[in-house]
Amino acid sequence: RDVTDEEQRRSELARMEQVARYMTNFVVITDTSGCIRWVNPAFEARTGYRLSELVGRPRAEISRGPQTDPETVRKIRSAEARRTNLHTEIRNVDRHGNAYWVELNLHPITDADGHPAGFVSVETDITARRAQEERLAELAAEAVSAREQLETAIEALPDAFAYYDSDDRLRLFNRRYHDYFPALADLLVPGAHYEEVLRQGVARGVFRDAAGDEEAWLSQTLADHRDTTSERESRMS
């Protein structure tokens, strides 16, 4: 019997297994019923299981935990039922119940005759990345909360308040500041440049002290503005 093709397939499988053994990604091969046939050493090292303990056990039984998203599990089952590829992220657990995140790529495989033989799953540990994303989300929420508290405090001030950033652009102000300059209401928006607001105020007659000597008044006012210790009084229209 000519076994050339069979021998070639065996050689190819041996090479693939050797590659998988040295991969840092986790490789899991399951049969058509979802039971484990083979895992690589990287999977063993991450989960604490040995291959001899896993063969014949359902993959879901040893990987899913209470914090695993049921919707993601449903997507995996659907892909397996339809025998389609799937790329997703899922939170699994090791043998001690410790959670870890993986980026999962699921692919159906066939036997030598082209019949369904199960699935191969190649997984990348993204626990550190997910932890960083969650921390960034927490920081963003904290920043939003802090800004809301700051805006509330500023609105409660009896005086007009405005904050210009290092580029001299308006970033934060209260309603009283806005009300002080009704003729400039269209300009007083986040991002407005201080000098442009000032020049428009002079052009619209908002600052009475500037009348007749506009450029000198503008120059002195801008100098005072840049002096962090300055105080000044201005007559308004």
Tab-separated table of C-alpha atoms in Angstrom:
chain	number	residue	atom	x	y	z
A	1	ARG	CA	0.000	0.000	0.000
A	2	ASP	CA	1.321	3.412	-0.977
A	3	VAL	CA	1.562	5.441	2.245
A	4	THR	CA	3.483	8.407	0.825
A	5	ASP	CA	0.660	10.933	1.414
A	6	GLU	CA	0.001	9.539	4.860
A	7	GLU	CA	3.677	9.788	5.776
A	8	GLN	CA	3.809	13.376	4.505
A	9	ARG	CA	0.818	14.273	6.669
A	10	ARG	CA	2.469	12.667	9.695
A	11	SER	CA	5.675	14.599	9.044
A	12	GLU	CA	3.740	17.842	8.660
A	13	LEU	CA	1.850	17.226	11.898
A	14	ALA	CA	5.112	16.499	13.689
A	15	ARG	CA	6.579	19.772	12.444
A	16	MET	CA	3.442	21.700	13.462
A	17	GLU	CA	3.531	20.146	16.920
A	18	GLN	CA	7.188	21.088	17.303
A	19	VAL	CA	6.408	24.707	16.367
A	20	ALA	CA	3.456	24.797	18.775
A	21	ARG	CA	5.611	23.449	21.599
A	22	TYR	CA	7.942	26.437	21.348
A	23	MET	CA	5.220	29.061	20.940
A	24	THR	CA	4.623	31.511	23.784
A	25	ASN	CA	0.976	31.658	22.722
A	26	PHE	CA	-1.358	29.056	24.176
A	27	VAL	CA	-2.426	26.362	21.732
A	28	VAL	CA	-5.406	24.135	22.469
A	29	ILE	CA	-6.758	21.449	20.147
A	30	THR	CA	-10.238	20.107	20.828
A	31	ASP	CA	-12.332	17.437	19.137
A	32	THR	CA	-15.767	17.937	17.609
A	33	SER	CA	-17.421	17.592	21.023
A	34	GLY	CA	-15.263	20.297	22.589
A	35	CYS	CA	-13.029	17.959	24.583
A	36	ILE	CA	-9.312	18.617	24.769
A	37	ARG	CA	-6.980	16.504	22.629
A	38	TRP	CA	-3.747	18.459	23.051
A	39	VAL	CA	-2.313	21.630	24.621
A	40	ASN	CA	1.157	23.097	24.311
A	41	PRO	CA	3.599	23.734	27.194
A	42	ALA	CA	2.766	27.456	27.268
A	43	PHE	CA	-0.839	26.587	28.118
A	44	GLU	CA	0.319	24.173	30.804
A	45	ALA	CA	2.604	26.792	32.353
A	46	ARG	CA	-0.126	29.469	32.420
A	47	THR	CA	-2.969	27.353	33.738
A	48	GLY	CA	-1.148	24.905	36.037
A	49	TYR	CA	-2.669	21.876	34.293
A	50	ARG	CA	-0.692	19.063	32.705
A	51	LEU	CA	-1.653	17.623	29.328
A	52	SER	CA	-2.240	14.208	30.907
A	53	GLU	CA	-4.902	15.763	33.166
A	54	LEU	CA	-6.691	17.520	30.341
A	55	VAL	CA	-7.087	14.985	27.544
A	56	GLY	CA	-10.761	14.092	27.150
A	57	ARG	CA	-12.049	16.901	29.401
A	58	PRO	CA	-14.363	19.595	28.038
A	59	ARG	CA	-12.463	22.813	27.428
A	60	ALA	CA	-15.229	24.923	28.962
A	61	GLU	CA	-15.077	22.893	32.169
A	62	ILE	CA	-11.501	23.879	32.950
A	63	SER	CA	-11.415	27.455	31.563
A	64	ARG	CA	-14.677	29.215	32.351
A	65	GLY	CA	-15.138	31.018	35.656
A	66	PRO	CA	-17.841	33.110	37.361
A	67	GLN	CA	-16.470	36.287	35.751
A	68	THR	CA	-16.406	34.876	32.231
A	69	ASP	CA	-18.776	36.822	29.993
A	70	PRO	CA	-21.746	34.575	29.050
A	71	GLU	CA	-22.202	36.460	25.775
A	72	THR	CA	-18.627	35.672	24.729
A	73	VAL	CA	-19.171	32.007	25.600
A	74	ARG	CA	-22.314	32.055	23.445
A	75	LYS	CA	-20.310	33.497	20.519
A	76	ILE	CA	-17.723	30.733	20.857
A	77	ARG	CA	-20.378	28.013	20.932
A	78	SER	CA	-22.072	29.547	17.909
A	79	ALA	CA	-18.794	29.597	15.950
A	80	GLU	CA	-18.157	25.969	16.884
A	81	ALA	CA	-21.651	24.950	15.818
A	82	ARG	CA	-21.279	26.750	12.473
A	83	ARG	CA	-17.628	25.692	12.134
A	84	THR	CA	-16.429	29.236	11.447
A	85	ASN	CA	-13.375	31.189	12.526
A	86	LEU	CA	-13.697	33.465	15.532
A	87	HIS	CA	-11.556	36.237	16.988
A	88	THR	CA	-12.537	37.498	20.437
A	89	GLU	CA	-11.314	38.230	23.956
A	90	ILE	CA	-12.374	36.208	26.970
A	91	ARG	CA	-11.664	36.020	30.671
A	92	ASN	CA	-10.629	32.503	31.700
A	93	VAL	CA	-9.436	30.964	34.962
A	94	ASP	CA	-6.491	28.699	35.793
A	95	ARG	CA	-6.678	25.592	37.984
A	96	HIS	CA	-6.459	27.736	41.130
A	97	GLY	CA	-9.344	29.981	40.120
A	98	ASN	CA	-7.140	32.954	39.168
A	99	ALA	CA	-8.574	34.940	36.295
A	100	TYR	CA	-6.598	35.867	33.189
A	101	TRP	CA	-7.534	37.441	29.867
A	102	VAL	CA	-6.734	36.000	26.447
A	103	GLU	CA	-7.151	37.141	22.875
A	104	LEU	CA	-8.577	34.027	21.245
A	105	ASN	CA	-8.384	32.924	17.614
A	106	LEU	CA	-10.508	29.842	16.935
A	107	HIS	CA	-10.225	27.827	13.713
A	108	PRO	CA	-11.993	24.608	12.619
A	109	ILE	CA	-9.768	21.719	11.505
A	110	THR	CA	-10.408	18.628	9.376
A	111	ASP	CA	-8.977	15.135	9.197
A	112	ALA	CA	-7.116	13.595	6.273
A	113	ASP	CA	-10.380	12.947	4.439
A	114	GLY	CA	-11.642	16.506	4.925
A	115	HIS	CA	-14.148	15.608	7.623
A	116	PRO	CA	-14.588	17.880	10.700
A	117	ALA	CA	-12.004	16.934	13.326
A	118	GLY	CA	-12.450	19.698	15.890
A	119	PHE	CA	-10.852	23.068	16.504
A	120	VAL	CA	-7.494	24.655	17.182
A	121	SER	CA	-7.430	27.675	19.443
A	122	VAL	CA	-4.420	30.025	19.506
A	123	GLU	CA	-4.542	32.369	22.474
A	124	THR	CA	-2.451	35.346	23.580
A	125	ASP	CA	-2.289	36.416	27.220
A	126	ILE	CA	-3.534	40.038	27.382
A	127	THR	CA	-4.068	40.211	31.147
A	128	ALA	CA	-1.607	43.099	31.590
A	129	ARG	CA	-3.121	45.048	28.709
A	130	ARG	CA	-6.661	44.625	30.006
A	131	ALA	CA	-5.581	45.693	33.492
A	132	GLN	CA	-4.038	48.821	31.997
A	133	GLU	CA	-7.199	49.550	29.979
A	134	GLU	CA	-9.368	49.110	33.056
A	135	ARG	CA	-7.106	51.423	35.065
A	136	LEU	CA	-7.198	54.043	32.307
A	137	ALA	CA	-10.992	53.807	32.258
A	138	GLU	CA	-11.057	54.300	36.030
A	139	LEU	CA	-8.749	57.316	35.757
A	140	ALA	CA	-10.903	58.791	32.991
A	141	ALA	CA	-14.022	58.375	35.139
A	142	GLU	CA	-12.218	59.950	38.091
A	143	ALA	CA	-11.121	62.860	35.902
A	144	VAL	CA	-14.680	63.436	34.694
A	145	SER	CA	-15.944	63.336	38.275
A	146	ALA	CA	-13.215	65.721	39.430
A	147	ARG	CA	-13.998	68.164	36.628
A	148	GLU	CA	-17.709	68.050	37.429
A	149	GLN	CA	-16.932	68.805	41.074
A	150	LEU	CA	-14.605	71.643	40.056
A	151	GLU	CA	-17.205	73.149	37.728
A	152	THR	CA	-19.825	72.954	40.471
A	153	ALA	CA	-17.492	74.718	42.907
A	154	ILE	CA	-16.627	77.413	40.350
A	155	GLU	CA	-20.290	78.045	39.588
A	156	ALA	CA	-20.884	78.598	43.301
A	157	LEU	CA	-18.304	81.389	43.473
A	158	PRO	CA	-19.731	84.898	43.950
A	159	ASP	CA	-17.064	86.289	41.591
A	160	ALA	CA	-16.501	85.799	37.897
A	161	PHE	CA	-13.893	83.110	37.222
A	162	ALA	CA	-12.008	82.075	34.094
A	163	TYR	CA	-9.109	79.707	33.544
A	164	TYR	CA	-6.811	80.076	30.518
A	165	ASP	CA	-4.288	77.318	29.799
A	166	SER	CA	-0.560	77.624	28.981
A	167	ASP	CA	-1.461	78.459	25.365
A	168	ASP	CA	-3.687	81.270	26.657
A	169	ARG	CA	-6.862	79.546	25.560
A	170	LEU	CA	-10.046	79.598	27.606
A	171	ARG	CA	-10.708	76.225	29.193
A	172	LEU	CA	-12.997	76.789	32.159
A	173	PHE	CA	-15.267	79.639	33.285
A	174	ASN	CA	-18.422	80.187	35.277
A	175	ARG	CA	-21.711	81.766	34.320
A	176	ARG	CA	-20.899	85.016	36.140
A	177	TYR	CA	-17.794	85.513	33.975
A	178	HIS	CA	-19.919	84.968	30.893
A	179	ASP	CA	-22.520	87.448	32.145
A	180	TYR	CA	-19.863	90.120	32.760
A	181	PHE	CA	-19.228	90.323	29.028
A	182	PRO	CA	-22.571	90.092	27.169
A	183	ALA	CA	-21.043	91.815	24.123
A	184	LEU	CA	-18.473	89.002	23.886
A	185	ALA	CA	-20.824	86.088	24.555
A	186	ASP	CA	-20.221	84.623	21.098
A	187	LEU	CA	-16.456	84.516	21.738
A	188	LEU	CA	-16.429	83.131	25.259
A	189	VAL	CA	-16.274	79.453	24.387
A	190	PRO	CA	-13.690	76.778	25.296
A	191	GLY	CA	-10.603	77.273	23.142
A	192	ALA	CA	-11.015	81.040	22.678
A	193	HIS	CA	-7.657	82.856	22.721
A	194	TYR	CA	-7.296	85.527	25.407
A	195	GLU	CA	-5.741	88.174	23.150
A	196	GLU	CA	-8.408	87.722	20.483
A	197	VAL	CA	-11.163	88.073	23.090
A	198	LEU	CA	-9.446	91.197	24.435
A	199	ARG	CA	-9.042	92.767	20.994
A	200	GLN	CA	-12.651	92.068	20.119
A	201	GLY	CA	-13.655	93.592	23.444
A	202	VAL	CA	-11.759	96.767	22.566
A	203	ALA	CA	-13.266	96.831	19.066
A	204	ARG	CA	-16.785	96.418	20.494
A	205	GLY	CA	-16.307	99.097	23.118
A	206	VAL	CA	-16.419	96.806	26.129
A	207	PHE	CA	-13.395	98.350	27.883
A	208	ARG	CA	-13.915	102.083	28.393
A	209	ASP	CA	-10.327	102.679	29.564
A	210	ALA	CA	-9.031	101.618	26.143
A	211	ALA	CA	-10.858	104.390	24.261
A	212	GLY	CA	-8.464	106.657	22.400
A	213	ASP	CA	-5.316	104.633	23.113
A	214	GLU	CA	-6.300	101.104	22.224
A	215	GLU	CA	-2.894	99.602	21.353
A	216	ALA	CA	-1.173	100.962	24.460
A	217	TRP	CA	-4.045	99.686	26.627
A	218	LEU	CA	-3.909	96.279	24.952
A	219	SER	CA	-0.137	96.051	25.395
A	220	GLN	CA	-0.322	96.905	29.112
A	221	THR	CA	-3.297	94.614	29.739
A	222	LEU	CA	-1.557	91.654	28.053
A	223	ALA	CA	1.602	92.324	30.088
A	224	ASP	CA	-0.450	92.369	33.285
A	225	HIS	CA	-2.222	89.190	32.196
A	226	ARG	CA	1.103	87.377	31.857
A	227	ASP	CA	2.278	88.605	35.248
A	228	THR	CA	0.971	85.975	37.681
A	229	THR	CA	1.074	88.462	40.604
A	230	SER	CA	-0.778	91.338	38.929
A	231	GLU	CA	-4.097	92.879	39.918
A	232	ARG	CA	-5.888	95.565	37.965
A	233	GLU	CA	-9.193	97.390	37.790
A	234	SER	CA	-10.966	98.190	34.556
A	235	ARG	CA	-13.969	100.337	33.734
A	236	MET	CA	-16.525	98.496	31.654
A	237	SER	CA	-19.035	99.888	29.239
